[in-house]
Structures are given as C-alpha cells and as structure tokens.
Tab-separated table of C-alpha atoms in Angstrom:
chain	number	residue	atom	x	y	z
G	32	MET	CA	2.500	5.108	-34.509
G	33	ILE	CA	1.705	7.542	-31.696
G	34	ALA	CA	-1.271	5.403	-30.732
G	35	ALA	CA	0.957	2.322	-30.614
G	36	ALA	CA	3.474	4.168	-28.417
G	37	VAL	CA	0.740	5.287	-26.019
G	38	ALA	CA	-0.595	1.718	-25.895
G	39	GLY	CA	2.917	0.483	-25.152
G	40	LEU	CA	3.337	2.984	-22.318
G	41	LEU	CA	0.032	1.974	-20.767
G	42	ALA	CA	0.832	-1.717	-21.146
G	43	GLY	CA	4.299	-1.253	-19.668
G	44	TYR	CA	3.016	0.587	-16.617
G	45	GLY	CA	0.173	-1.899	-16.287
G	46	ILE	CA	2.566	-4.834	-15.866
G	47	ALA	CA	5.211	-2.913	-13.887
G	48	ILE	CA	3.279	-0.933	-11.284
G	49	PRO	CA	1.856	-3.826	-9.202
G	50	VAL	CA	4.758	-4.368	-6.793
G	51	GLY	CA	5.349	-8.064	-6.180
G	52	ALA	CA	8.273	-10.087	-4.914
G	53	VAL	CA	10.635	-8.821	-7.618
G	54	GLY	CA	9.792	-5.190	-6.859
G	55	ALA	CA	10.239	-5.724	-3.138
G	56	HIS	CA	13.587	-7.400	-3.761
G	57	LEU	CA	14.625	-4.521	-6.023
G	58	VAL	CA	13.978	-2.002	-3.249
G	59	ALA	CA	15.835	-4.166	-0.732
G	60	VAL	CA	18.872	-4.604	-2.985
G	61	THR	CA	19.039	-0.867	-3.658
G	62	ALA	CA	18.829	-0.064	0.049
G	63	ARG	CA	21.637	-2.518	0.750
G	64	THR	CA	24.009	-1.806	-2.147
G	65	GLY	CA	23.285	1.693	-3.430
G	66	TRP	CA	21.548	3.343	-6.356
G	67	ARG	CA	24.044	2.331	-9.051
G	68	THR	CA	23.523	-1.378	-8.426
G	69	GLY	CA	19.785	-0.853	-7.944
G	70	ALA	CA	19.533	0.981	-11.267
G	71	ALA	CA	21.309	-1.888	-13.027
G	72	ALA	CA	18.856	-4.324	-11.429
G	73	ALA	CA	15.937	-2.133	-12.516
G	74	LEU	CA	17.169	-2.165	-16.101
G	75	GLY	CA	17.376	-5.960	-15.898
G	76	VAL	CA	13.659	-6.096	-15.064
G	77	ALA	CA	12.846	-3.599	-17.808
G	78	THR	CA	14.885	-5.555	-20.356
G	79	ALA	CA	12.875	-8.690	-19.618
G	80	ASP	CA	9.603	-6.770	-19.898
G	81	GLY	CA	10.729	-5.305	-23.213
G	82	ALA	CA	11.750	-8.725	-24.504
G	83	TYR	CA	8.380	-10.176	-23.590
G	84	ALA	CA	6.607	-7.239	-25.240
G	85	LEU	CA	8.620	-7.966	-28.384
G	86	LEU	CA	7.657	-11.644	-28.255
G	87	ALA	CA	4.018	-10.675	-27.793
G	88	VAL	CA	3.859	-8.421	-30.848
G	89	ALA	CA	5.922	-10.868	-32.901
G	90	GLY	CA	3.757	-13.894	-32.276
G	91	GLY	CA	1.987	-13.854	-28.958
G	92	SER	CA	-0.991	-15.852	-30.197
G	93	VAL	CA	1.367	-18.725	-31.026
G	94	LEU	CA	3.525	-18.430	-27.906
G	95	VAL	CA	0.765	-18.249	-25.306
G	96	PRO	CA	-0.428	-21.870	-25.733
G	97	LEU	CA	3.176	-23.067	-25.574
G	98	LEU	CA	3.973	-21.032	-22.462
G	99	THR	CA	0.777	-22.006	-20.688
G	100	SER	CA	2.028	-25.575	-20.309
G	101	VAL	CA	5.207	-24.409	-18.548
G	102	THR	CA	3.796	-21.453	-16.622
G	103	THR	CA	3.561	-23.315	-13.316
G	104	PRO	CA	7.116	-24.751	-13.360
G	105	LEU	CA	8.568	-21.377	-14.334
G	106	ARG	CA	6.649	-19.583	-11.609
G	107	TRP	CA	7.909	-22.144	-9.085
G	108	ALA	CA	11.454	-21.648	-10.325
G	109	SER	CA	11.117	-17.877	-9.988
G	110	ALA	CA	9.689	-18.234	-6.481
G	111	VAL	CA	12.492	-20.589	-5.413
G	112	VAL	CA	15.157	-18.196	-6.715
G	113	LEU	CA	13.551	-15.249	-4.924
G	114	VAL	CA	13.279	-17.147	-1.653
G	115	ALA	CA	16.910	-18.242	-1.938
G	116	LEU	CA	18.004	-14.646	-2.560
G	117	ALA	CA	15.925	-13.405	0.390
G	118	VAL	CA	17.369	-16.044	2.722
G	119	ARG	CA	20.894	-15.249	1.554
G	120	ALA	CA	20.332	-11.515	2.107
G	121	ALA	CA	18.974	-12.130	5.611
G	122	TRP	CA	21.874	-14.435	6.508
G	123	THR	CA	24.416	-11.951	5.155
G	124	ALA	CA	22.832	-9.142	7.178
G	125	VAL	CA	22.846	-11.212	10.387
G	126	ARG	CA	26.448	-12.270	9.874
G	127	ALA	CA	27.550	-8.696	9.140
G	128	HIS	CA	25.695	-7.439	12.218
G	129	ARG	CA	27.364	-9.997	14.472
G	130	ALA	CA	30.764	-9.155	13.046
G	131	GLY	CA	30.153	-5.430	13.372
G	132	ALA	CA	30.750	-4.958	9.640
G	133	PRO	CA	29.239	-1.982	7.778
G	134	ALA	CA	26.308	-2.553	5.432
G	135	SER	CA	27.378	-3.403	1.902
G	136	ARG	CA	27.431	-0.480	-0.510
G	137	ASP	CA	28.834	0.303	-3.940
G	138	ASP	CA	32.206	1.157	-2.421
G	139	GLY	CA	33.656	-2.310	-2.758
G	140	ALA	CA	32.013	-3.893	0.275
G	141	PRO	CA	30.364	-7.302	-0.142
G	142	GLY	CA	27.247	-7.254	-2.279
G	143	PRO	CA	26.193	-7.740	-5.887
G	144	GLY	CA	27.770	-5.384	-8.396
G	145	PRO	CA	25.771	-3.691	-11.167
G	146	ALA	CA	26.487	-6.378	-13.784
G	147	ARG	CA	25.517	-9.231	-11.494
G	148	ALA	CA	22.422	-7.370	-10.299
G	149	TYR	CA	21.345	-6.759	-13.909
G	150	LEU	CA	21.700	-10.429	-14.850
G	151	THR	CA	20.023	-11.635	-11.645
G	152	PHE	CA	16.939	-9.476	-12.080
G	153	LEU	CA	16.814	-10.191	-15.810
G	154	GLY	CA	16.739	-13.904	-15.019
G	155	ILE	CA	14.150	-13.607	-12.249
G	156	THR	CA	11.796	-11.622	-14.478
G	157	ILE	CA	12.253	-13.873	-17.507
G	158	LEU	CA	11.229	-16.828	-15.363
G	159	ASN	CA	7.761	-15.273	-15.117
G	160	PRO	CA	5.947	-16.074	-18.405
G	161	MET	CA	2.863	-14.253	-17.172
G	162	THR	CA	4.406	-11.108	-18.651
G	163	VAL	CA	4.220	-12.333	-22.240
G	164	ILE	CA	0.758	-13.752	-21.599
G	165	TYR	CA	-0.327	-10.339	-20.303
G	166	PHE	CA	1.061	-8.501	-23.334
G	167	SER	CA	-0.344	-11.061	-25.764
G	168	ALA	CA	-3.813	-10.931	-24.222
G	169	LEU	CA	-3.730	-7.138	-24.378
G	170	ILE	CA	-2.722	-7.129	-28.038
G	171	LEU	CA	-5.252	-9.765	-29.023
G	172	ALA	CA	-7.997	-7.913	-27.161
G	173	THR	CA	-7.423	-4.746	-29.179
G	174	GLY	CA	-8.170	-6.607	-32.412
G	175	PRO	CA	-7.693	-4.482	-35.558
G	176	ALA	CA	-6.303	-1.636	-33.445
G	177	ALA	CA	-3.319	-3.745	-32.377
G	178	PRO	CA	0.100	-2.658	-33.707
G	179	ALA	CA	0.477	-4.331	-37.096
G	180	THR	CA	3.268	-2.600	-38.988
G	181	VAL	CA	6.961	-2.787	-38.075
G	182	PRO	CA	7.122	0.904	-36.993
G	183	GLU	CA	4.011	0.489	-34.829
G	184	ARG	CA	5.319	-2.678	-33.200
G	185	THR	CA	8.688	-1.048	-32.620
G	186	ALA	CA	7.021	1.962	-31.013
G	187	PHE	CA	4.896	-0.312	-28.806
G	188	VAL	CA	7.889	-2.348	-27.597
G	189	LEU	CA	10.117	0.668	-26.955
G	190	ALA	CA	7.332	2.470	-25.100
G	191	ALA	CA	6.656	-0.589	-22.940
G	192	LEU	CA	10.381	-0.865	-22.202
G	193	LEU	CA	10.561	2.834	-21.290
G	194	ALA	CA	7.526	2.580	-19.020
G	195	SER	CA	8.894	-0.433	-17.185
G	196	ALA	CA	12.353	1.135	-16.831
G	197	SER	CA	10.982	4.408	-15.462
G	198	TRP	CA	8.858	2.614	-12.868
G	199	GLN	CA	11.619	0.250	-11.773
G	200	LEU	CA	14.025	3.192	-11.440
G	201	LEU	CA	11.412	4.934	-9.304
G	202	LEU	CA	11.396	1.896	-7.023
G	203	THR	CA	15.175	2.120	-6.715
G	204	LYS	CA	14.758	5.707	-5.588
G	205	GLY	CA	12.590	4.369	-2.798
G	206	GLY	CA	15.367	1.965	-1.880
G	207	THR	CA	17.872	4.827	-1.834
G	208	LEU	CA	15.651	6.890	0.464
G	209	LEU	CA	15.182	3.855	2.689
G	210	ALA	CA	18.941	3.440	3.002
G	211	ARG	CA	19.321	7.087	4.007
G	212	THR	CA	16.757	6.754	6.792
G	213	LEU	CA	18.510	3.783	8.371
G	214	THR	CA	20.525	4.671	11.434
G	215	GLY	CA	23.003	2.261	12.921
G	216	PRO	CA	23.626	-1.459	12.526
G	217	ARG	CA	20.433	-2.477	14.325
G	218	GLY	CA	18.231	-0.459	11.975
G	219	ARG	CA	19.903	-1.968	8.920
G	220	LEU	CA	19.559	-5.473	10.318
G	221	THR	CA	15.864	-4.962	11.115
G	222	THR	CA	15.157	-3.602	7.650
G	223	ALA	CA	17.068	-6.436	5.951
G	224	LEU	CA	15.136	-9.074	7.885
G	225	ALA	CA	11.793	-7.332	7.275
G	226	SER	CA	12.404	-6.995	3.535
G	227	SER	CA	13.557	-10.622	3.272
G	228	THR	CA	10.400	-11.769	5.043
G	229	LEU	CA	8.235	-9.691	2.701
G	230	ILE	CA	10.009	-11.100	-0.358
G	231	VAL	CA	9.447	-14.661	0.847
G	232	VAL	CA	5.746	-13.993	1.480
G	233	LEU	CA	5.242	-12.425	-1.962
G	234	ALA	CA	7.210	-15.215	-3.650
G	235	VAL	CA	5.036	-17.848	-1.981
G	236	ARG	CA	1.929	-15.984	-3.162
G	237	MET	CA	3.225	-16.284	-6.741
G	238	VAL	CA	2.634	-20.032	-6.626
G	239	GLY	CA	-0.209	-20.044	-4.143
C-alpha cells in the first residue's frame, strides 16, 4: 500500500506541477481576491484531479477510448471558459480602475467567494479529460505493479489528491505574495491585464 501511495504522490505532482492556463488563473484569482478564495479554488482543482484518479483506477482502460472521442470538444469548452473568465477579470479591473474602486478582496468587495471559486475551478478542471487519460496511461504502463486491491487503489487516489492539493495551494501562496507586492491602483491594473493576457495565451495553446 505504501508503494501505491508513493505512486499516487508522484502521479499527482506529475499532472499538477506543469502550470497551464488553470494554474495561471488560480494565481490571478488569489492575487485579486485573497488567500481564502484562492485556497477554495485550489481545492476545486485538486478535487477534479482526485476524481479523475479514481476513475482511472476504477476503469481507466474502458474510459480512455470513450473520452478520446470527446477530448477535443471538452478542451475547446475549457479554453472558451478560461478565455471568458480572463476577459471578465480584465474588464472588471479596468472598470474598477476608472472608478477609483479598491481591488476586490475577501472583505466583501466584488469578486468570487470561496464557494463559487471552488465550483468554477472544479468545472474548468473537469472539462480537461487529459487528466484521466494521463492517470490511466500511467496505471496501464505499470502493468502488474499497478494498484489492484481496494486499499491500494484508495491509497493511490488519496495520495494523488493530496499531491495536487499541496501544489495548487502553493500556487495560491504565490498569488498572495503577488498581491502584497502590488502598490497602488495602476500596479493592480497592470498585473490584472498581464495575467489575463497570459491566461488567454495558455488557453489558446490548449487547443492549438
């Protein structure tokens, strides 16, 4: 069971560490709204990764062929949602800057709350079926060494979930530090526009 847990940790970090559009958006949301909302968003990503790890150990060899046929539409849907969120964030930042309003934080100012952030990031990550394909390919590649018993599969899934959660929470820490370094409305506006641009570029690369 220890071997399955270690494999789950490695698999979880393997899928989580490459920072793409979702990771960039996570950092941007944390910088704009605060750590509490960012942490909720991070757990949304981790929940999706854990769910896909569970699907992979439960029947990845059956699911992969089914998901392959809808991979492209789902990736397009994820990219569209991310672009829409980035555009909305940029527009909100510009409007707040023109009105002289303070940046949104967890103190009741405009911005997604923890529950909404969790559901948003859960949805964005679930729209990417490459996660379950990654986990399934990893499990199938290990052959007889793959987690086979219920305790081993449970350990693998929980370890993958823990790895993803720890990495996503680390990204939110980066967003918190970014927010602390911002000085004045102009700095916040510049950062919001830069992060939105980066998110759009990474989202387009998802379907490129």
